[in-house]
mmCIF file with all atom_site columns, C-alpha atoms in Angstrom:
data_model
loop_
_atom_site.group_PDB
_atom_site.id
_atom_site.type_symbol
_atom_site.label_atom_id
_atom_site.label_alt_id
_atom_site.label_comp_id
_atom_site.label_asym_id
_atom_site.label_entity_id
_atom_site.label_seq_id
_atom_site.pdbx_PDB_ins_code
_atom_site.Cartn_x
_atom_site.Cartn_y
_atom_site.Cartn_z
_atom_site.occupancy
_atom_site.B_iso_or_equiv
_atom_site.pdbx_formal_charge
_atom_site.auth_seq_id
_atom_site.auth_comp_id
_atom_site.auth_asym_id
_atom_site.auth_atom_id
_atom_site.pdbx_PDB_model_num
ATOM 1   C CA . LYS A 1 1   ? 92.928  110.734 231.234 1.00 0.00 ? 239 LYS A CA 1
ATOM 2   C CA . ARG A 1 2   ? 94.549  114.067 230.460 1.00 0.00 ? 240 ARG A CA 1
ATOM 3   C CA . MET A 1 3   ? 94.967  115.890 227.169 1.00 0.00 ? 241 MET A CA 1
ATOM 4   C CA . TYR A 1 4   ? 98.747  115.337 227.173 1.00 0.00 ? 242 TYR A CA 1
ATOM 5   C CA . HIS A 1 5   ? 98.247  111.575 227.463 1.00 0.00 ? 243 HIS A CA 1
ATOM 6   C CA . ARG A 1 6   ? 95.701  111.552 224.650 1.00 0.00 ? 244 ARG A CA 1
ATOM 7   C CA . ILE A 1 7   ? 98.107  113.397 222.344 1.00 0.00 ? 245 ILE A CA 1
ATOM 8   C CA . ILE A 1 8   ? 100.883 110.944 223.206 1.00 0.00 ? 246 ILE A CA 1
ATOM 9   C CA . LEU A 1 9   ? 98.470  108.032 222.645 1.00 0.00 ? 247 LEU A CA 1
ATOM 10  C CA . ALA A 1 10  ? 97.428  109.385 219.236 1.00 0.00 ? 248 ALA A CA 1
ATOM 11  C CA . MET A 1 11  ? 101.071 109.826 218.264 1.00 0.00 ? 249 MET A CA 1
ATOM 12  C CA . ASN A 1 12  ? 101.885 106.272 219.315 1.00 0.00 ? 250 ASN A CA 1
ATOM 13  C CA . ILE A 1 13  ? 98.858  104.955 217.436 1.00 0.00 ? 251 ILE A CA 1
ATOM 14  C CA . CYS A 1 14  ? 100.362 106.606 214.334 1.00 0.00 ? 252 CYS A CA 1
ATOM 15  C CA . ILE A 1 15  ? 103.819 105.180 215.054 1.00 0.00 ? 253 ILE A CA 1
ATOM 16  C CA . LEU A 1 16  ? 102.531 101.587 215.030 1.00 0.00 ? 254 LEU A CA 1
ATOM 17  C CA . PRO A 1 17  ? 101.437 101.542 211.350 1.00 0.00 ? 255 PRO A CA 1
ATOM 18  C CA . TYR A 1 18  ? 104.634 103.451 210.519 1.00 0.00 ? 256 TYR A CA 1
ATOM 19  C CA . ALA A 1 19  ? 106.671 100.617 212.029 1.00 0.00 ? 257 ALA A CA 1
ATOM 20  C CA . ILE A 1 20  ? 104.541 98.012  210.269 1.00 0.00 ? 258 ILE A CA 1
ATOM 21  C CA . THR A 1 21  ? 104.979 99.638  206.838 1.00 0.00 ? 259 THR A CA 1
ATOM 22  C CA . ASP A 1 22  ? 108.728 99.773  207.430 1.00 0.00 ? 260 ASP A CA 1
ATOM 23  C CA . PHE A 1 23  ? 108.755 96.126  208.511 1.00 0.00 ? 261 PHE A CA 1
ATOM 24  C CA . VAL A 1 24  ? 106.774 95.051  205.436 1.00 0.00 ? 262 VAL A CA 1
ATOM 25  C CA . GLY A 1 25  ? 109.246 97.070  203.338 1.00 0.00 ? 263 GLY A CA 1
ATOM 26  C CA . THR A 1 26  ? 109.867 95.678  199.883 1.00 0.00 ? 264 THR A CA 1
ATOM 27  C CA . TRP A 1 27  ? 107.374 92.801  200.333 1.00 0.00 ? 265 TRP A CA 1
ATOM 28  C CA . ALA A 1 28  ? 104.551 95.159  199.306 1.00 0.00 ? 266 ALA A CA 1
ATOM 29  C CA . MET A 1 29  ? 106.300 96.184  196.075 1.00 0.00 ? 267 MET A CA 1
ATOM 30  C CA . PRO A 1 30  ? 105.119 94.581  192.837 1.00 0.00 ? 268 PRO A CA 1
ATOM 31  C CA . VAL A 1 31  ? 106.841 91.356  191.852 1.00 0.00 ? 269 VAL A CA 1
ATOM 32  C CA . GLY A 1 32  ? 109.615 92.132  189.380 1.00 0.00 ? 270 GLY A CA 1
ATOM 33  C CA . THR A 1 33  ? 110.387 95.636  190.654 1.00 0.00 ? 271 THR A CA 1
ATOM 34  C CA . PRO A 1 34  ? 113.951 96.233  189.446 1.00 0.00 ? 272 PRO A CA 1
ATOM 35  C CA . TYR A 1 35  ? 116.703 96.202  192.064 1.00 0.00 ? 273 TYR A CA 1
ATOM 36  C CA . ARG A 1 36  ? 114.308 95.408  194.945 1.00 0.00 ? 274 ARG A CA 1
ATOM 37  C CA . ILE A 1 37  ? 114.966 92.139  196.726 1.00 0.00 ? 275 ILE A CA 1
ATOM 38  C CA . GLY A 1 38  ? 111.889 90.534  198.250 1.00 0.00 ? 276 GLY A CA 1
ATOM 39  C CA . ALA A 1 39  ? 109.272 92.284  196.108 1.00 0.00 ? 277 ALA A CA 1
ATOM 40  C CA . LEU A 1 40  ? 106.286 89.956  196.511 1.00 0.00 ? 278 LEU A CA 1
ATOM 41  C CA . GLY A 1 41  ? 103.210 92.189  196.153 1.00 0.00 ? 279 GLY A CA 1
ATOM 42  C CA . ASN A 1 42  ? 101.347 93.942  193.383 1.00 0.00 ? 280 ASN A CA 1
ATOM 43  C CA . GLN A 1 43  ? 100.444 97.547  192.607 1.00 0.00 ? 281 GLN A CA 1
ATOM 44  C CA . GLY A 1 44  ? 97.489  97.359  195.043 1.00 0.00 ? 282 GLY A CA 1
ATOM 45  C CA . THR A 1 45  ? 99.653  96.295  197.981 1.00 0.00 ? 283 THR A CA 1
ATOM 46  C CA . CYS A 1 46  ? 102.147 98.995  197.064 1.00 0.00 ? 284 CYS A CA 1
ATOM 47  C CA . ILE A 1 47  ? 99.427  101.676 196.999 1.00 0.00 ? 285 ILE A CA 1
ATOM 48  C CA . ALA A 1 48  ? 98.014  100.459 200.346 1.00 0.00 ? 286 ALA A CA 1
ATOM 49  C CA . GLN A 1 49  ? 101.442 100.538 201.981 1.00 0.00 ? 287 GLN A CA 1
ATOM 50  C CA . GLY A 1 50  ? 102.246 103.943 200.507 1.00 0.00 ? 288 GLY A CA 1
ATOM 51  C CA . PHE A 1 51  ? 98.867  105.388 201.501 1.00 0.00 ? 289 PHE A CA 1
ATOM 52  C CA . VAL A 1 52  ? 99.342  104.413 205.149 1.00 0.00 ? 290 VAL A CA 1
ATOM 53  C CA . SER A 1 53  ? 102.991 105.422 205.082 1.00 0.00 ? 291 SER A CA 1
ATOM 54  C CA . ILE A 1 54  ? 102.216 108.912 203.751 1.00 0.00 ? 292 ILE A CA 1
ATOM 55  C CA . ILE A 1 55  ? 99.553  109.519 206.400 1.00 0.00 ? 293 ILE A CA 1
ATOM 56  C CA . VAL A 1 56  ? 101.711 108.482 209.346 1.00 0.00 ? 294 VAL A CA 1
ATOM 57  C CA . THR A 1 57  ? 104.880 110.121 208.005 1.00 0.00 ? 295 THR A CA 1
ATOM 58  C CA . ILE A 1 58  ? 103.071 113.455 208.235 1.00 0.00 ? 296 ILE A CA 1
ATOM 59  C CA . ALA A 1 59  ? 100.899 112.753 211.307 1.00 0.00 ? 297 ALA A CA 1
ATOM 60  C CA . VAL A 1 60  ? 103.712 111.695 213.683 1.00 0.00 ? 298 VAL A CA 1
ATOM 61  C CA . PRO A 1 61  ? 105.730 114.940 213.386 1.00 0.00 ? 299 PRO A CA 1
ATOM 62  C CA . TYR A 1 62  ? 102.449 116.858 213.531 1.00 0.00 ? 300 TYR A CA 1
ATOM 63  C CA . TYR A 1 63  ? 101.708 115.295 216.924 1.00 0.00 ? 301 TYR A CA 1
ATOM 64  C CA . TYR A 1 64  ? 105.218 116.146 218.110 1.00 0.00 ? 302 TYR A CA 1
ATOM 65  C CA . SER A 1 65  ? 104.503 119.756 217.133 1.00 0.00 ? 303 SER A CA 1
ATOM 66  C CA . SER A 1 66  ? 101.163 119.519 218.889 1.00 0.00 ? 304 SER A CA 1
ATOM 67  C CA . LEU A 1 67  ? 103.002 118.775 222.123 1.00 0.00 ? 305 LEU A CA 1
ATOM 68  C CA . SER A 1 68  ? 104.805 122.110 221.806 1.00 0.00 ? 306 SER A CA 1
ATOM 69  C CA . ILE A 1 69  ? 101.541 123.925 221.179 1.00 0.00 ? 307 ILE A CA 1
ATOM 70  C CA . TYR A 1 70  ? 99.928  122.056 224.067 1.00 0.00 ? 308 TYR A CA 1
ATOM 71  C CA . SER A 1 71  ? 102.740 123.093 226.419 1.00 0.00 ? 309 SER A CA 1
ATOM 72  C CA . CYS A 1 72  ? 102.242 126.763 225.529 1.00 0.00 ? 310 CYS A CA 1
ATOM 73  C CA . PHE A 1 73  ? 98.520  126.611 226.239 1.00 0.00 ? 311 PHE A CA 1
ATOM 74  C CA . ALA A 1 74  ? 99.068  124.604 229.432 1.00 0.00 ? 312 ALA A CA 1
ATOM 75  C CA . VAL A 1 75  ? 101.625 126.999 230.916 1.00 0.00 ? 313 VAL A CA 1
ATOM 76  C CA . LEU A 1 76  ? 99.775  130.151 229.864 1.00 0.00 ? 314 LEU A CA 1
ATOM 77  C CA . ASN A 1 77  ? 96.584  128.797 231.490 1.00 0.00 ? 315 ASN A CA 1
ATOM 78  C CA . SER A 1 78  ? 98.318  127.602 234.685 1.00 0.00 ? 316 SER A CA 1
ATOM 79  C CA . PHE A 1 79  ? 97.713  123.965 233.691 1.00 0.00 ? 317 PHE A CA 1
ATOM 80  C CA . LYS A 1 80  ? 93.968  124.367 234.125 1.00 0.00 ? 318 LYS A CA 1
ATOM 81  C CA . GLU A 1 81  ? 92.955  122.010 231.357 1.00 0.00 ? 319 GLU A CA 1
ATOM 82  C CA . GLU A 1 82  ? 89.344  123.191 231.203 1.00 0.00 ? 320 GLU A CA 1
ATOM 83  C CA . LYS A 1 83  ? 90.612  126.534 229.857 1.00 0.00 ? 321 LYS A CA 1
ATOM 84  C CA . TYR A 1 84  ? 92.421  125.044 226.860 1.00 0.00 ? 322 TYR A CA 1
ATOM 85  C CA . ARG A 1 85  ? 90.678  121.692 226.343 1.00 0.00 ? 323 ARG A CA 1
ATOM 86  C CA . HIS A 1 86  ? 88.937  123.138 223.261 1.00 0.00 ? 324 HIS A CA 1
ATOM 87  C CA . ILE A 1 87  ? 92.176  122.968 221.237 1.00 0.00 ? 325 ILE A CA 1
ATOM 88  C CA . GLU A 1 88  ? 92.456  119.187 221.493 1.00 0.00 ? 326 GLU A CA 1
ATOM 89  C CA . LYS A 1 89  ? 89.857  118.434 218.823 1.00 0.00 ? 327 LYS A CA 1
ATOM 90  C CA . TRP A 1 90  ? 91.657  120.841 216.465 1.00 0.00 ? 328 TRP A CA 1
ATOM 91  C CA . LEU A 1 91  ? 95.014  119.188 217.114 1.00 0.00 ? 329 LEU A CA 1
ATOM 92  C CA . HIS A 1 92  ? 93.633  115.744 216.197 1.00 0.00 ? 330 HIS A CA 1
ATOM 93  C CA . PHE A 1 93  ? 91.565  117.127 213.326 1.00 0.00 ? 331 PHE A CA 1
ATOM 94  C CA . GLY A 1 94  ? 94.644  118.921 211.968 1.00 0.00 ? 332 GLY A CA 1
ATOM 95  C CA . ALA A 1 95  ? 96.706  115.731 211.917 1.00 0.00 ? 333 ALA A CA 1
ATOM 96  C CA . MET A 1 96  ? 94.216  114.090 209.579 1.00 0.00 ? 334 MET A CA 1
ATOM 97  C CA . CYS A 1 97  ? 93.417  117.236 207.559 1.00 0.00 ? 335 CYS A CA 1
ATOM 98  C CA . ILE A 1 98  ? 97.065  117.706 206.697 1.00 0.00 ? 336 ILE A CA 1
ATOM 99  C CA . SER A 1 99  ? 98.041  114.089 206.021 1.00 0.00 ? 337 SER A CA 1
ATOM 100 C CA . LEU A 1 100 ? 94.941  112.514 204.465 1.00 0.00 ? 338 LEU A CA 1
ATOM 101 C CA . PRO A 1 101 ? 94.650  114.836 201.422 1.00 0.00 ? 339 PRO A CA 1
ATOM 102 C CA . VAL A 1 102 ? 98.253  114.098 200.477 1.00 0.00 ? 340 VAL A CA 1
ATOM 103 C CA . ALA A 1 103 ? 97.707  110.344 200.585 1.00 0.00 ? 341 ALA A CA 1
ATOM 104 C CA . VAL A 1 104 ? 94.423  110.580 198.647 1.00 0.00 ? 342 VAL A CA 1
ATOM 105 C CA . PHE A 1 105 ? 95.997  112.862 196.023 1.00 0.00 ? 343 PHE A CA 1
ATOM 106 C CA . PHE A 1 106 ? 98.910  110.523 195.302 1.00 0.00 ? 344 PHE A CA 1
ATOM 107 C CA . ALA A 1 107 ? 96.772  107.367 195.416 1.00 0.00 ? 345 ALA A CA 1
ATOM 108 C CA . ALA A 1 108 ? 94.230  108.854 192.970 1.00 0.00 ? 346 ALA A CA 1
ATOM 109 C CA . ARG A 1 109 ? 96.881  110.059 190.524 1.00 0.00 ? 347 ARG A CA 1
ATOM 110 C CA . GLY A 1 110 ? 98.959  106.872 190.488 1.00 0.00 ? 348 GLY A CA 1
ATOM 111 C CA . GLY A 1 111 ? 101.740 108.590 192.365 1.00 0.00 ? 349 GLY A CA 1
ATOM 112 C CA . ILE A 1 112 ? 102.376 105.897 194.996 1.00 0.00 ? 350 ILE A CA 1
ATOM 113 C CA . ASN A 1 113 ? 105.119 103.684 193.665 1.00 0.00 ? 351 ASN A CA 1
ATOM 114 C CA . PRO A 1 114 ? 108.104 101.624 194.798 1.00 0.00 ? 352 PRO A CA 1
ATOM 115 C CA . SER A 1 115 ? 110.722 103.830 196.392 1.00 0.00 ? 353 SER A CA 1
ATOM 116 C CA . ILE A 1 116 ? 114.007 102.815 197.972 1.00 0.00 ? 354 ILE A CA 1
ATOM 117 C CA . THR A 1 117 ? 112.742 100.756 200.936 1.00 0.00 ? 355 THR A CA 1
ATOM 118 C CA . VAL A 1 118 ? 108.923 101.133 200.903 1.00 0.00 ? 356 VAL A CA 1
ATOM 119 C CA . CYS A 1 119 ? 106.222 102.259 198.521 1.00 0.00 ? 357 CYS A CA 1
ATOM 120 C CA . PHE A 1 120 ? 105.762 106.014 198.846 1.00 0.00 ? 358 PHE A CA 1
ATOM 121 C CA . ALA A 1 121 ? 104.846 109.101 196.833 1.00 0.00 ? 359 ALA A CA 1
ATOM 122 C CA . GLY A 1 122 ? 107.081 109.214 193.798 1.00 0.00 ? 360 GLY A CA 1
ATOM 123 C CA . GLU A 1 123 ? 107.527 108.359 190.177 1.00 0.00 ? 361 GLU A CA 1
ATOM 124 C CA . TYR A 1 124 ? 108.033 104.991 188.517 1.00 0.00 ? 362 TYR A CA 1
ATOM 125 C CA . PRO A 1 125 ? 110.564 103.981 187.442 1.00 0.00 ? 363 PRO A CA 1
ATOM 126 C CA . PHE A 1 126 ? 112.484 105.611 190.271 1.00 0.00 ? 364 PHE A CA 1
ATOM 127 C CA . GLY A 1 127 ? 114.339 108.718 189.056 1.00 0.00 ? 365 GLY A CA 1
ATOM 128 C CA . CYS A 1 128 ? 112.509 108.961 185.694 1.00 0.00 ? 366 CYS A CA 1
ATOM 129 C CA . ASP A 1 129 ? 111.591 112.613 186.364 1.00 0.00 ? 367 ASP A CA 1
ATOM 130 C CA . GLN A 1 130 ? 115.291 113.523 186.310 1.00 0.00 ? 368 GLN A CA 1
ATOM 131 C CA . ASP A 1 131 ? 116.295 111.597 183.202 1.00 0.00 ? 369 ASP A CA 1
ATOM 132 C CA . ALA A 1 132 ? 114.786 112.703 179.880 1.00 0.00 ? 370 ALA A CA 1
ATOM 133 C CA . ASN A 1 133 ? 115.637 109.332 178.270 1.00 0.00 ? 371 ASN A CA 1
ATOM 134 C CA . VAL A 1 134 ? 113.502 107.367 180.761 1.00 0.00 ? 372 VAL A CA 1
ATOM 135 C CA . PRO A 1 135 ? 109.741 107.992 180.453 1.00 0.00 ? 373 PRO A CA 1
ATOM 136 C CA . CYS A 1 136 ? 107.710 107.910 183.671 1.00 0.00 ? 374 CYS A CA 1
ATOM 137 C CA . GLN A 1 137 ? 105.109 105.135 183.633 1.00 0.00 ? 375 GLN A CA 1
ATOM 138 C CA . ARG A 1 138 ? 103.377 106.305 186.839 1.00 0.00 ? 376 ARG A CA 1
ATOM 139 C CA . GLY A 1 139 ? 103.646 109.605 188.714 1.00 0.00 ? 377 GLY A CA 1
ATOM 140 C CA . GLY A 1 140 ? 106.340 112.144 187.981 1.00 0.00 ? 378 GLY A CA 1
ATOM 141 C CA . ASP A 1 141 ? 103.944 114.703 186.456 1.00 0.00 ? 379 ASP A CA 1
ATOM 142 C CA . ASP A 1 142 ? 104.261 118.449 187.087 1.00 0.00 ? 380 ASP A CA 1
ATOM 143 C CA . LEU A 1 143 ? 101.197 118.707 189.337 1.00 0.00 ? 381 LEU A CA 1
ATOM 144 C CA . SER A 1 144 ? 102.551 115.961 191.581 1.00 0.00 ? 382 SER A CA 1
ATOM 145 C CA . MET A 1 145 ? 105.886 117.731 191.791 1.00 0.00 ? 383 MET A CA 1
ATOM 146 C CA . VAL A 1 146 ? 104.221 121.037 192.764 1.00 0.00 ? 384 VAL A CA 1
ATOM 147 C CA . PHE A 1 147 ? 102.066 119.224 195.330 1.00 0.00 ? 385 PHE A CA 1
ATOM 148 C CA . THR A 1 148 ? 105.173 117.531 196.756 1.00 0.00 ? 386 THR A CA 1
ATOM 149 C CA . GLN A 1 149 ? 106.964 120.885 197.063 1.00 0.00 ? 387 GLN A CA 1
ATOM 150 C CA . ILE A 1 150 ? 104.003 122.577 198.769 1.00 0.00 ? 388 ILE A CA 1
ATOM 151 C CA . TYR A 1 151 ? 103.647 119.776 201.276 1.00 0.00 ? 389 TYR A CA 1
ATOM 152 C CA . GLY A 1 152 ? 107.418 119.703 201.714 1.00 0.00 ? 390 GLY A CA 1
ATOM 153 C CA . VAL A 1 153 ? 107.237 123.296 202.943 1.00 0.00 ? 391 VAL A CA 1
ATOM 154 C CA . ILE A 1 154 ? 104.318 122.403 205.234 1.00 0.00 ? 392 ILE A CA 1
ATOM 155 C CA . TYR A 1 155 ? 106.289 119.429 206.575 1.00 0.00 ? 393 TYR A CA 1
ATOM 156 C CA . LEU A 1 156 ? 109.285 121.663 207.280 1.00 0.00 ? 394 LEU A CA 1
ATOM 157 C CA . CYS A 1 157 ? 107.047 124.132 209.116 1.00 0.00 ? 395 CYS A CA 1
ATOM 158 C CA . ILE A 1 158 ? 105.577 121.325 211.196 1.00 0.00 ? 396 ILE A CA 1
ATOM 159 C CA . THR A 1 159 ? 108.952 119.904 212.145 1.00 0.00 ? 397 THR A CA 1
ATOM 160 C CA . LEU A 1 160 ? 111.347 122.861 212.164 1.00 0.00 ? 398 LEU A CA 1
ATOM 161 C CA . ILE A 1 161 ? 109.348 126.054 212.719 1.00 0.00 ? 399 ILE A CA 1
ATOM 162 C CA . ILE A 1 162 ? 106.326 125.366 214.937 1.00 0.00 ? 400 ILE A CA 1
ATOM 163 C CA . PRO A 1 163 ? 108.085 123.550 217.835 1.00 0.00 ? 401 PRO A CA 1
ATOM 164 C CA . PRO A 1 164 ? 110.972 126.013 218.296 1.00 0.00 ? 402 PRO A CA 1
ATOM 165 C CA . THR A 1 165 ? 108.703 129.028 217.793 1.00 0.00 ? 403 THR A CA 1
ATOM 166 C CA . SER A 1 166 ? 106.152 127.853 220.339 1.00 0.00 ? 404 SER A CA 1
ATOM 167 C CA . LEU A 1 167 ? 108.864 126.961 222.854 1.00 0.00 ? 405 LEU A CA 1
ATOM 168 C CA . LEU A 1 168 ? 110.574 130.316 222.313 1.00 0.00 ? 406 LEU A CA 1
ATOM 169 C CA . PHE A 1 169 ? 107.220 131.998 222.914 1.00 0.00 ? 407 PHE A CA 1
ATOM 170 C CA . LEU A 1 170 ? 106.848 129.912 226.054 1.00 0.00 ? 408 LEU A CA 1
ATOM 171 C CA . TYR A 1 171 ? 110.330 130.891 227.243 1.00 0.00 ? 409 TYR A CA 1
ATOM 172 C CA . VAL A 1 172 ? 109.635 134.605 226.710 1.00 0.00 ? 410 VAL A CA 1
ATOM 173 C CA . SER A 1 173 ? 106.260 134.328 228.465 1.00 0.00 ? 411 SER A CA 1
ATOM 174 C CA . ILE A 1 174 ? 107.779 132.627 231.510 1.00 0.00 ? 412 ILE A CA 1
ATOM 175 C CA . LYS A 1 175 ? 110.655 135.110 231.610 1.00 0.00 ? 413 LYS A CA 1
ATOM 176 C CA . LYS A 1 176 ? 108.178 138.022 231.509 1.00 0.00 ? 414 LYS A CA 1
ATOM 177 C CA . ALA A 1 177 ? 106.019 136.464 234.241 1.00 0.00 ? 415 ALA A CA 1
ATOM 178 C CA . ASN A 1 178 ? 109.081 135.985 236.473 1.00 0.00 ? 416 ASN A CA 1
ATOM 179 C CA . ARG A 1 179 ? 110.196 139.552 235.860 1.00 0.00 ? 417 ARG A CA 1
ATOM 180 C CA . ASP A 1 180 ? 106.722 140.869 236.750 1.00 0.00 ? 418 ASP A CA 1
ATOM 181 C CA . ARG A 1 181 ? 106.614 138.663 239.856 1.00 0.00 ? 419 ARG A CA 1
ATOM 182 C CA . ASN A 1 182 ? 110.039 139.859 241.015 1.00 0.00 ? 420 ASN A CA 1
ATOM 183 C CA . ARG A 1 183 ? 108.977 143.497 240.623 1.00 0.00 ? 421 ARG A CA 1
ATOM 184 C CA . SER A 1 184 ? 105.939 142.977 242.827 1.00 0.00 ? 422 SER A CA 1
ATOM 185 C CA . VAL A 1 185 ? 107.770 141.151 245.647 1.00 0.00 ? 423 VAL A CA 1
ATOM 186 C CA . GLY A 1 186 ? 107.743 143.173 248.857 1.00 0.00 ? 424 GLY A CA 1
ATOM 187 C CA . LYS A 1 187 ? 105.211 145.769 247.710 1.00 0.00 ? 425 LYS A CA 1
ATOM 188 C CA . LYS A 1 188 ? 102.082 146.175 249.762 1.00 0.00 ? 426 LYS A CA 1
ATOM 189 C CA . LYS A 1 189 ? 98.704  146.119 248.116 1.00 0.00 ? 427 LYS A CA 1
ATOM 190 C CA . LYS A 1 190 ? 96.496  149.111 248.898 1.00 0.00 ? 428 LYS A CA 1
#
């Protein structure tokens, strides 16, 4: 009904597949994956699980950040939704524009592989990029590592910089509005 509810709904829609991929866990990993109990799948099931997992792992925190941005726009526009409704399409669009390219990149390059508990972006065998004696069969290339680092910084911005910054901005804006209101109390308009 309202923009806030639609953002919460979108976030919860992303949480559902996140929970499902965690529940499926090692079942999606290829049969014979070393040190993984319950590996019943194949490389295709692993890629599918990892693809979904990558998208929702980025989209859920993005929607949490979107709530902070939404609150700034709502307060600054006196909760008159028609004044800030135009940002909603960009919030939803941004969630997919940030998460989908990462999933497509790793799926196309063979970079979705068994990880500790689920299939995710990484090298195979696990840890081969850190041991010169173990060659990587899938993933672990330099471009994937650079891509992971770039998106790691974006992920940190989404989770640790945007929410506090927008709420700090909101705090300062409210404080300024209260200060201005208190200065005008008792003065007659001419």
